[in-house]
PDB file of C-alpha atoms in Angstrom:
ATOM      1  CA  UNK A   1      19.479   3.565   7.121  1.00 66.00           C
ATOM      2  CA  UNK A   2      17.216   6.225   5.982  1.00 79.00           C
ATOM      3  CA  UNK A   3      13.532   5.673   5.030  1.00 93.00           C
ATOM      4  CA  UNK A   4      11.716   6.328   1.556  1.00 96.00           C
ATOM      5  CA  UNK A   5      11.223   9.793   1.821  1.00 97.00           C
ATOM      6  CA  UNK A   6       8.645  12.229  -0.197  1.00 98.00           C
ATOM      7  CA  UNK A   7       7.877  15.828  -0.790  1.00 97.00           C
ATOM      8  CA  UNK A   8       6.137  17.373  -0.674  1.00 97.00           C
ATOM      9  CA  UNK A   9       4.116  15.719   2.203  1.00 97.00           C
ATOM     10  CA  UNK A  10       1.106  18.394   1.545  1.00 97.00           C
ATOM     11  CA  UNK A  11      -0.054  19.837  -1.644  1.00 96.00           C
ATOM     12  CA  UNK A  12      -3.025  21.893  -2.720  1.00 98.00           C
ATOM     13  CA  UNK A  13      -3.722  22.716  -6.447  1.00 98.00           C
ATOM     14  CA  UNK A  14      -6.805  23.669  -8.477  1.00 97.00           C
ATOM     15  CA  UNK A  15      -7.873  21.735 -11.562  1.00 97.00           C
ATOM     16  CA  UNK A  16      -6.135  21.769 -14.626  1.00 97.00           C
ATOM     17  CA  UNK A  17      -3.033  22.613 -12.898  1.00 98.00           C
ATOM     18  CA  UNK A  18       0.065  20.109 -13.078  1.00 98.00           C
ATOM     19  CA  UNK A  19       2.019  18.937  -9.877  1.00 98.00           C
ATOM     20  CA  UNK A  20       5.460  16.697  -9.769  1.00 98.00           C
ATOM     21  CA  UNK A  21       6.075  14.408  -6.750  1.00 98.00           C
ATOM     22  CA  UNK A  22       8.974  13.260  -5.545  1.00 98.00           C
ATOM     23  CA  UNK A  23      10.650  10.217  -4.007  1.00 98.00           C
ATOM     24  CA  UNK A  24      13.807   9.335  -2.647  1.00 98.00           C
ATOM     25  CA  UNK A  25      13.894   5.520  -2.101  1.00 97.00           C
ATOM     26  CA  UNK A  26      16.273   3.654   0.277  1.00 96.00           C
ATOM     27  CA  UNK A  27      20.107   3.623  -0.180  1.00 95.00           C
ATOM     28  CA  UNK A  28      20.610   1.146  -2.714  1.00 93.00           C
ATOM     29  CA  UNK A  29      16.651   0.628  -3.963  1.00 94.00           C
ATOM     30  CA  UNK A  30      17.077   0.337  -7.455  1.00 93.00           C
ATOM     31  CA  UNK A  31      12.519  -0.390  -7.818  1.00 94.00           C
ATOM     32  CA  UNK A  32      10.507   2.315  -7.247  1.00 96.00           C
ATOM     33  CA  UNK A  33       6.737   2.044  -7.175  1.00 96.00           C
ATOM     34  CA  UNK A  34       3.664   4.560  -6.893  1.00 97.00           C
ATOM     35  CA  UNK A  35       0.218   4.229  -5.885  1.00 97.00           C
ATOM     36  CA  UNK A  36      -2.636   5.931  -5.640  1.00 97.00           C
ATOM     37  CA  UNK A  37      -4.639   5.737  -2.348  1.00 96.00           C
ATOM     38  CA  UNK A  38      -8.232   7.165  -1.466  1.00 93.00           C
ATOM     39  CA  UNK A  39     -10.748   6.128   0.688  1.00 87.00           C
ATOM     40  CA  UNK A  40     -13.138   4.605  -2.117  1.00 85.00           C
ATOM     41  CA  UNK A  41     -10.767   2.467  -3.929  1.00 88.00           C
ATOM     42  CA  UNK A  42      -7.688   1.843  -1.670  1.00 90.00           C
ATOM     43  CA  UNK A  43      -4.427   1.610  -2.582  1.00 94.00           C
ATOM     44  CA  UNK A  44      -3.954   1.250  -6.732  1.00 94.00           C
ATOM     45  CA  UNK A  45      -0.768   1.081  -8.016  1.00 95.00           C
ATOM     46  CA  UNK A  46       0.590   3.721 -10.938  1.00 97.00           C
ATOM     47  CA  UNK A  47       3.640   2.660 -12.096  1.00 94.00           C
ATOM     48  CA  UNK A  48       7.241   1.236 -11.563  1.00 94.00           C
ATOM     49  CA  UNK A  49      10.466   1.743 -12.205  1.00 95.00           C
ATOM     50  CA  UNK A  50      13.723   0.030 -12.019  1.00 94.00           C
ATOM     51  CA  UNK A  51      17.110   1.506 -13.346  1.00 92.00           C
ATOM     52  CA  UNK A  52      15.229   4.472 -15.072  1.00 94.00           C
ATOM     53  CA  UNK A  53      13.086   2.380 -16.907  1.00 94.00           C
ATOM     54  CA  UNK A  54       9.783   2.173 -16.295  1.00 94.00           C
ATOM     55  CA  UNK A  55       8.498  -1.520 -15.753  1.00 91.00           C
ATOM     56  CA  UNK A  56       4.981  -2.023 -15.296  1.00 90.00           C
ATOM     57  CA  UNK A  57       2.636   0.252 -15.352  1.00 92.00           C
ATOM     58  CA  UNK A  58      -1.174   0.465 -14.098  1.00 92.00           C
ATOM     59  CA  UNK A  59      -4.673   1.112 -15.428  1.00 92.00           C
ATOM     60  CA  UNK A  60      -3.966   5.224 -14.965  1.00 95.00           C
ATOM     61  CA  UNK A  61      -4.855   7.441 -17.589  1.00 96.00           C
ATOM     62  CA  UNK A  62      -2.189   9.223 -19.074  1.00 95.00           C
ATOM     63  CA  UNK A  63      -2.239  12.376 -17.571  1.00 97.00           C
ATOM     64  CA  UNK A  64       0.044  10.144 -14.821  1.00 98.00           C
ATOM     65  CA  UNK A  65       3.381   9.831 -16.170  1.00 97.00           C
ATOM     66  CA  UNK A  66       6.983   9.197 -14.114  1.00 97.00           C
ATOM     67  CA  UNK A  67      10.543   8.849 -14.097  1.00 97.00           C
ATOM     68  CA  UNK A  68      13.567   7.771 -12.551  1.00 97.00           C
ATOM     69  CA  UNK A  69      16.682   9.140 -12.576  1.00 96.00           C
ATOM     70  CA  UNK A  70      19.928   7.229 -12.202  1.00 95.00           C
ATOM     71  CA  UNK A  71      20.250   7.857  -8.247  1.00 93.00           C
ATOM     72  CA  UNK A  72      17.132   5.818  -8.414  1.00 95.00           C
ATOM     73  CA  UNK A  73      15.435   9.222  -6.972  1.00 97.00           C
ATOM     74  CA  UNK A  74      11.633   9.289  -8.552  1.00 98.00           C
ATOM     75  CA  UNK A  75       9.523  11.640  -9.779  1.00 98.00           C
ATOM     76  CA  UNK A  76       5.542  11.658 -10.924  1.00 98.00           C
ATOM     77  CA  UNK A  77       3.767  14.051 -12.598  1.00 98.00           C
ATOM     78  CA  UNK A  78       0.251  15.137 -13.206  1.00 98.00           C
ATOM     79  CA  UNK A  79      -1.117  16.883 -15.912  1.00 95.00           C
ATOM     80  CA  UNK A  80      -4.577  18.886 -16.055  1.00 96.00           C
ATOM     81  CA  UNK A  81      -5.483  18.164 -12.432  1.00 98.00           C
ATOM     82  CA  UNK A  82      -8.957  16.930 -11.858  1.00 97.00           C
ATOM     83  CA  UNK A  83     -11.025  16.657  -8.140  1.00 97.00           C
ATOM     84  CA  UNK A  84     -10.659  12.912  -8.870  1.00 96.00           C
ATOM     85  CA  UNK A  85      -7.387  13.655  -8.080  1.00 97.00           C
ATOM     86  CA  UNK A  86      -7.426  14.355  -4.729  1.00 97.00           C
ATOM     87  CA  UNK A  87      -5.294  11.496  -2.715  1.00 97.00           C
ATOM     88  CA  UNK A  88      -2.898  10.374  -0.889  1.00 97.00           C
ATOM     89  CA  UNK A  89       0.144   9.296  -3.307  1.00 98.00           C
ATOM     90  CA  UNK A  90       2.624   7.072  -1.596  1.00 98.00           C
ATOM     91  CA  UNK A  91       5.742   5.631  -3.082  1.00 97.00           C
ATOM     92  CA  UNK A  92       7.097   2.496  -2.415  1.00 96.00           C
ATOM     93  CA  UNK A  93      11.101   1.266  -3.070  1.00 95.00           C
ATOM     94  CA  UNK A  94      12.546  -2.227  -2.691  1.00 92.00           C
ATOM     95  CA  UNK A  95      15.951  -4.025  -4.167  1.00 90.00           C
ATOM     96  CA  UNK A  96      13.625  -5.423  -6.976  1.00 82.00           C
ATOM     97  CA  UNK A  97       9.559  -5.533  -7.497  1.00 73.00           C
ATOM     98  CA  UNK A  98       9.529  -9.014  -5.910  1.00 76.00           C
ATOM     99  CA  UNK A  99      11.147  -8.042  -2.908  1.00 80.00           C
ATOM    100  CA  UNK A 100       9.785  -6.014   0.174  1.00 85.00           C
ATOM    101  CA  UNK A 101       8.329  -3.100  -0.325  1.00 90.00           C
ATOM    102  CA  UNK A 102       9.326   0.169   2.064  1.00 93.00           C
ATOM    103  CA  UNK A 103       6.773   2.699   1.746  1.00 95.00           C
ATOM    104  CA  UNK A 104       7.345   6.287   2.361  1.00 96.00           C
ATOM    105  CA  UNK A 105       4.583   8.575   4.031  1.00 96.00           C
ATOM    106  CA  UNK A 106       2.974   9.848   1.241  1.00 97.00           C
ATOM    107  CA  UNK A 107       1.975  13.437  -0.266  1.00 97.00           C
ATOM    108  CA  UNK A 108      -1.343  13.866   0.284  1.00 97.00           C
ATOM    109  CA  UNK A 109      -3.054  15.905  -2.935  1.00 97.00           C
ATOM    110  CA  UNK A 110      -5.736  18.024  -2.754  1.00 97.00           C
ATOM    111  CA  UNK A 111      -7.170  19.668  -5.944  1.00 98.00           C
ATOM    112  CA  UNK A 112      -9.929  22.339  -5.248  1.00 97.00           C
TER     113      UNK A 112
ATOM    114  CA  UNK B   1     -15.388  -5.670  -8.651  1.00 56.00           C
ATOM    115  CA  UNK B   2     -12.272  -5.343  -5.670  1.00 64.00           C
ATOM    116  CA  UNK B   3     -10.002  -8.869  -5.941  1.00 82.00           C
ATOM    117  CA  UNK B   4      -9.064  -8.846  -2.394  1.00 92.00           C
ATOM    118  CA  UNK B   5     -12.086  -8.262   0.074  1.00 94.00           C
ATOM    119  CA  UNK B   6     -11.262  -7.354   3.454  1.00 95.00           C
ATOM    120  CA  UNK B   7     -14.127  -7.621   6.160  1.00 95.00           C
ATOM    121  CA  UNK B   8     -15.124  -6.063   8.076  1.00 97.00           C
ATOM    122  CA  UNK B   9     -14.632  -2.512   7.292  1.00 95.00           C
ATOM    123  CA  UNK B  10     -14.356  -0.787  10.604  1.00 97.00           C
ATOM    124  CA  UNK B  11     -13.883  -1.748  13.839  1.00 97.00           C
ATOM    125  CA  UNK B  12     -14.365  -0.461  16.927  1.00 97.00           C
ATOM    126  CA  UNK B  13     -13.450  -2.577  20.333  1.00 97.00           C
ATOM    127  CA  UNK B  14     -12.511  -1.820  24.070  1.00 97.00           C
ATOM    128  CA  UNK B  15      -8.675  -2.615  24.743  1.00 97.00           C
ATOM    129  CA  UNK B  16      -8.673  -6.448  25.492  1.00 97.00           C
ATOM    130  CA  UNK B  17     -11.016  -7.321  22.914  1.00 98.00           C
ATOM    131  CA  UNK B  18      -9.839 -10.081  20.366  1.00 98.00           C
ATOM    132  CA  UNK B  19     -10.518  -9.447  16.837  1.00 98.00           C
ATOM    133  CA  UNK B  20     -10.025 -10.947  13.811  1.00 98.00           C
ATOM    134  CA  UNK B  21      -9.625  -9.299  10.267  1.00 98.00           C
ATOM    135  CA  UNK B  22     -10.792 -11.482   6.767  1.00 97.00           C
ATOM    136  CA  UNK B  23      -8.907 -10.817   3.313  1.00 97.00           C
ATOM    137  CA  UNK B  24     -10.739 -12.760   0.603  1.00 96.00           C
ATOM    138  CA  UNK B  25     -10.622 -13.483  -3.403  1.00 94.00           C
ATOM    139  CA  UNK B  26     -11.673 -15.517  -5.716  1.00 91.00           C
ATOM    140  CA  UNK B  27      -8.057 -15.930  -7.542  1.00 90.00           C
ATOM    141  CA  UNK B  28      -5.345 -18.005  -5.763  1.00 92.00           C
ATOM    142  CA  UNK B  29      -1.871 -16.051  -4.883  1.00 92.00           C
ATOM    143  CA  UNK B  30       1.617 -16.856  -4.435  1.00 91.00           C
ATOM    144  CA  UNK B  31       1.743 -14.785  -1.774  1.00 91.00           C
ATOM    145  CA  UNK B  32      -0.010 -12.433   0.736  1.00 94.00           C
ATOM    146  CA  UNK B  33       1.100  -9.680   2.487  1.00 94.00           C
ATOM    147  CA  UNK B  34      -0.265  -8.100   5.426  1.00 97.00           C
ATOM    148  CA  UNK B  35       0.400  -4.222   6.304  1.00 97.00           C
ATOM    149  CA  UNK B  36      -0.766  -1.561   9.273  1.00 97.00           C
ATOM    150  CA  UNK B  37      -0.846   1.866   8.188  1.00 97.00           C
ATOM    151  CA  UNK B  38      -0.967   4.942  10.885  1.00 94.00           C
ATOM    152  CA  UNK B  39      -2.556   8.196   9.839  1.00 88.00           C
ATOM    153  CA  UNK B  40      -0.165  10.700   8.361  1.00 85.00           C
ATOM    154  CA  UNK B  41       2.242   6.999   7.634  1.00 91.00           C
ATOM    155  CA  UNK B  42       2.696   5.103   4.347  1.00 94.00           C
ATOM    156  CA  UNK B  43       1.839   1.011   5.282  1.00 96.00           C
ATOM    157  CA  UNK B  44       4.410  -0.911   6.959  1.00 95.00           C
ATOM    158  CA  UNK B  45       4.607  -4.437   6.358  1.00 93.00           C
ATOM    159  CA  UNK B  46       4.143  -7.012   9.341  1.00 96.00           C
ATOM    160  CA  UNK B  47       4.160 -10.858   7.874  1.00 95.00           C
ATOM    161  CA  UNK B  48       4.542 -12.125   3.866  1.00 94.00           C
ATOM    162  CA  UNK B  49       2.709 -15.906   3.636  1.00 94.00           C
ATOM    163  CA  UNK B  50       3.399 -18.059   0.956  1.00 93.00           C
ATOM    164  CA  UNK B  51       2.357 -21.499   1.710  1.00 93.00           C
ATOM    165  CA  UNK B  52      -1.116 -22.857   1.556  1.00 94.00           C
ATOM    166  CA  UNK B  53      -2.262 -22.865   5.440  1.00 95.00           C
ATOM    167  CA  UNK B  54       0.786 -21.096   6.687  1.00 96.00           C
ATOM    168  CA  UNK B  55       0.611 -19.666  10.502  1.00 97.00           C
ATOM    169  CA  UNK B  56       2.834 -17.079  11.675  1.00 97.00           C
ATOM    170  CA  UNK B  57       2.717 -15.111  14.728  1.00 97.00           C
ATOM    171  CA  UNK B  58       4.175 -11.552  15.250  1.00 95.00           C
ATOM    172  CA  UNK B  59       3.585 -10.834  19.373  1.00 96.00           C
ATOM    173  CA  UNK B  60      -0.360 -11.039  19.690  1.00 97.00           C
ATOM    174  CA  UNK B  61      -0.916 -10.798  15.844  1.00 97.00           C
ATOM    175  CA  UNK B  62      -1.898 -14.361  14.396  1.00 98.00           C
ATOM    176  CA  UNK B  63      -1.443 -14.683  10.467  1.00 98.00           C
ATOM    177  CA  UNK B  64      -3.298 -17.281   8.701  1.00 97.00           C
ATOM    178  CA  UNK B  65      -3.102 -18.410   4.954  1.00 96.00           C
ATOM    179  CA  UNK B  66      -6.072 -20.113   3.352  1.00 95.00           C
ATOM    180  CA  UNK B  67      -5.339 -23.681   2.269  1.00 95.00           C
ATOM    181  CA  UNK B  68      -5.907 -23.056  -1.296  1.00 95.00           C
ATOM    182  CA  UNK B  69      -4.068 -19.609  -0.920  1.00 94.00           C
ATOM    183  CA  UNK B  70      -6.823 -17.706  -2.141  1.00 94.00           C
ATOM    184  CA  UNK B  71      -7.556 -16.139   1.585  1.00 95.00           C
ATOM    185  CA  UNK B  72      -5.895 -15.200   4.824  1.00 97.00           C
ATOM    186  CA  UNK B  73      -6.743 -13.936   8.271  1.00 97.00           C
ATOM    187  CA  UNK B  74      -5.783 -12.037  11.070  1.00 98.00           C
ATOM    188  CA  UNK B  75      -6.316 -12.208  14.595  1.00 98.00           C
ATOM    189  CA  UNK B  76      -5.229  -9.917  17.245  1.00 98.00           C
ATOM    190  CA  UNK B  77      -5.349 -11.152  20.745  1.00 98.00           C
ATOM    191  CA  UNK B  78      -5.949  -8.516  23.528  1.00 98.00           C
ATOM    192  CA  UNK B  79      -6.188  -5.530  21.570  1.00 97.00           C
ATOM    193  CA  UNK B  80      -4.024  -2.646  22.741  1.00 97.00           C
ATOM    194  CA  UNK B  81      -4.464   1.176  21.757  1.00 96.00           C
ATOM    195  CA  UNK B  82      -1.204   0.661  20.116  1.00 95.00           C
ATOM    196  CA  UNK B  83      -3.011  -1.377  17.556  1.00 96.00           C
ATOM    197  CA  UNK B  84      -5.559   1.158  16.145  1.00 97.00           C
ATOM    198  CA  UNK B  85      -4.382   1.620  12.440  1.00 97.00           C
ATOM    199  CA  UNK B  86      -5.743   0.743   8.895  1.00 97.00           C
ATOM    200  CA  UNK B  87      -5.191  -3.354   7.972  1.00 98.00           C
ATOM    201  CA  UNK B  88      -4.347  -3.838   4.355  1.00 97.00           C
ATOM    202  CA  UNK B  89      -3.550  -7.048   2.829  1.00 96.00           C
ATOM    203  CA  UNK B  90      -1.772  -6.882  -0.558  1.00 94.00           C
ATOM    204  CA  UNK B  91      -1.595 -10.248  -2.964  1.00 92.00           C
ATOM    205  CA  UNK B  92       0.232 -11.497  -5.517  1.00 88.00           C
ATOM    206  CA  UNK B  93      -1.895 -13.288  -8.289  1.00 85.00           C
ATOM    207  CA  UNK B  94       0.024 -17.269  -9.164  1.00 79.00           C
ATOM    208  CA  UNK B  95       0.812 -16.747 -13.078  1.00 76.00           C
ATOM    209  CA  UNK B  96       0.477 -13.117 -13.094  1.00 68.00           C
ATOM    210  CA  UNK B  97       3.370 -10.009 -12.605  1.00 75.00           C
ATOM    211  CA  UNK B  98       4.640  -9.205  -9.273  1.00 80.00           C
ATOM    212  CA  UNK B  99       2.536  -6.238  -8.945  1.00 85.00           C
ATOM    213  CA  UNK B 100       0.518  -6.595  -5.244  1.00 88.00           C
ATOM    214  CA  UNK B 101      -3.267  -6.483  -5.295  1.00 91.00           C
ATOM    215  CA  UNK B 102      -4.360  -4.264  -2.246  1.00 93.00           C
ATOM    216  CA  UNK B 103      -7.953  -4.878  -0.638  1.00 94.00           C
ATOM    217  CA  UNK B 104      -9.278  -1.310   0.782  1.00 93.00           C
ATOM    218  CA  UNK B 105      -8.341  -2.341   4.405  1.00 95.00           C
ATOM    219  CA  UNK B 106     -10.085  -2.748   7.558  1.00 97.00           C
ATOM    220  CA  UNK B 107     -10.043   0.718  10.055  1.00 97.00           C
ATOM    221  CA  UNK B 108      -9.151  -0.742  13.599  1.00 97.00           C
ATOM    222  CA  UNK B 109      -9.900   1.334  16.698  1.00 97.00           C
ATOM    223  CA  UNK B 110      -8.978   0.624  20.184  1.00 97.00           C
ATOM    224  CA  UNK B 111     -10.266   2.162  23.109  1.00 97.00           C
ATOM    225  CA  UNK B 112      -8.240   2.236  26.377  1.00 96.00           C
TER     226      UNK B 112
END
């Protein structure tokens, strides 16, 4: 069975840019999650989503916004880019937010 | 204010070297999670405890939950270069959503 996969794995943009990331979770995944990881604050978590709708959310501004389609593929998005930014955004799936979570590798963002 | 602490930080040993890695809080969980992340790798999960002064053992890895589920640890035995990686632990809060808590993780390097 395939991994979570994500792409771009690299990205460089300059601020107040946008960029969209995407995620393909595991064959039959329906929960997708997102988080945010940098060195200062570890791992915080964006968002979720489960059959296109977006479940729970985190304590992200909301320049961070998502979606899922019905292939349970995910996307995120964000708007006017700040150096804050910069990070390495990994996505997570699972059969439901309770269960295991599979991460994929991550895109790592750099905004100059 | 970080609701999982993970101590320490870094660590640097010789291959051989036991070690043992702290995740604490002040809020009880119904569950902790323990995960190893490689550079350039999302985590990958090694153990989920649930009950209060649960041990489980993966190889050399020793998992420990807290009594009152509000801390864990984990002890490698004879360190290997194999096991350099980041240490997260992830909780989820008793009474609150099933969204996991990550501590900022402990950086483990193993010399051969």
């Amino acid at each position: 069975k395939a991994g979570v996969t994500q792409t771009p794995r690299y990205l460089i943009k300059t601020r107040g840019q946008q960029v969209t990331l995407s995620c393909s979770p595991i064959s039959g995944h329906r929960s997708v999650s997102w988080y945010q990881q940098t060195p200062g604050q570890g791992l915080q978590f964006l968002f979720e989503y489960f059959s296109e709708t977006q479940r729970n959310k985190g304590n992200f501004p909301g320049r961070f916004s998502g979606r899922q389609f019905s292939n349970s593929r995910s996307e995120m998005n964000v708007s006017t880019l700040e150096l804050g930014d910069s990070a390495l955004y990994l996505c997570a799936s699972s059969l439901d937010m309770a269960e295991t979570q599979y991460f994929g590798p991550g895109t790592r963002l750099l905004v100059l | 204010t970080q609701l999982l602490e993970q101590s320490p930080q870094f660590l640097s040993i010789q291959e051989g070297e036991n070690l043992t890695v702290y995740c604490n809080s002040s809020s009880v969980f119904s569950s902790l999670q323990w995960y190893r992340q490689e550079p350039g790798e999302g985590p990958v999960l090694l153990v989920t405890v649930v009950t209060g002064g649960e041990v489980k053992k993966l190889k050399r890895l020793t998992f420990q939950f807290g009594d009152a589920r509000k801390d864990s640890s984990l002890h490698i035995t004879a360190a290997q270069p194999g096991d350099t990686g980041l240490y997260l632990c992830a909780g989820v809060r008793s009474g609150g959503s099933y969204i996991p808590t990550f501590g900022r993780g402990t950086s483990l390097i193993v010399h051969p």
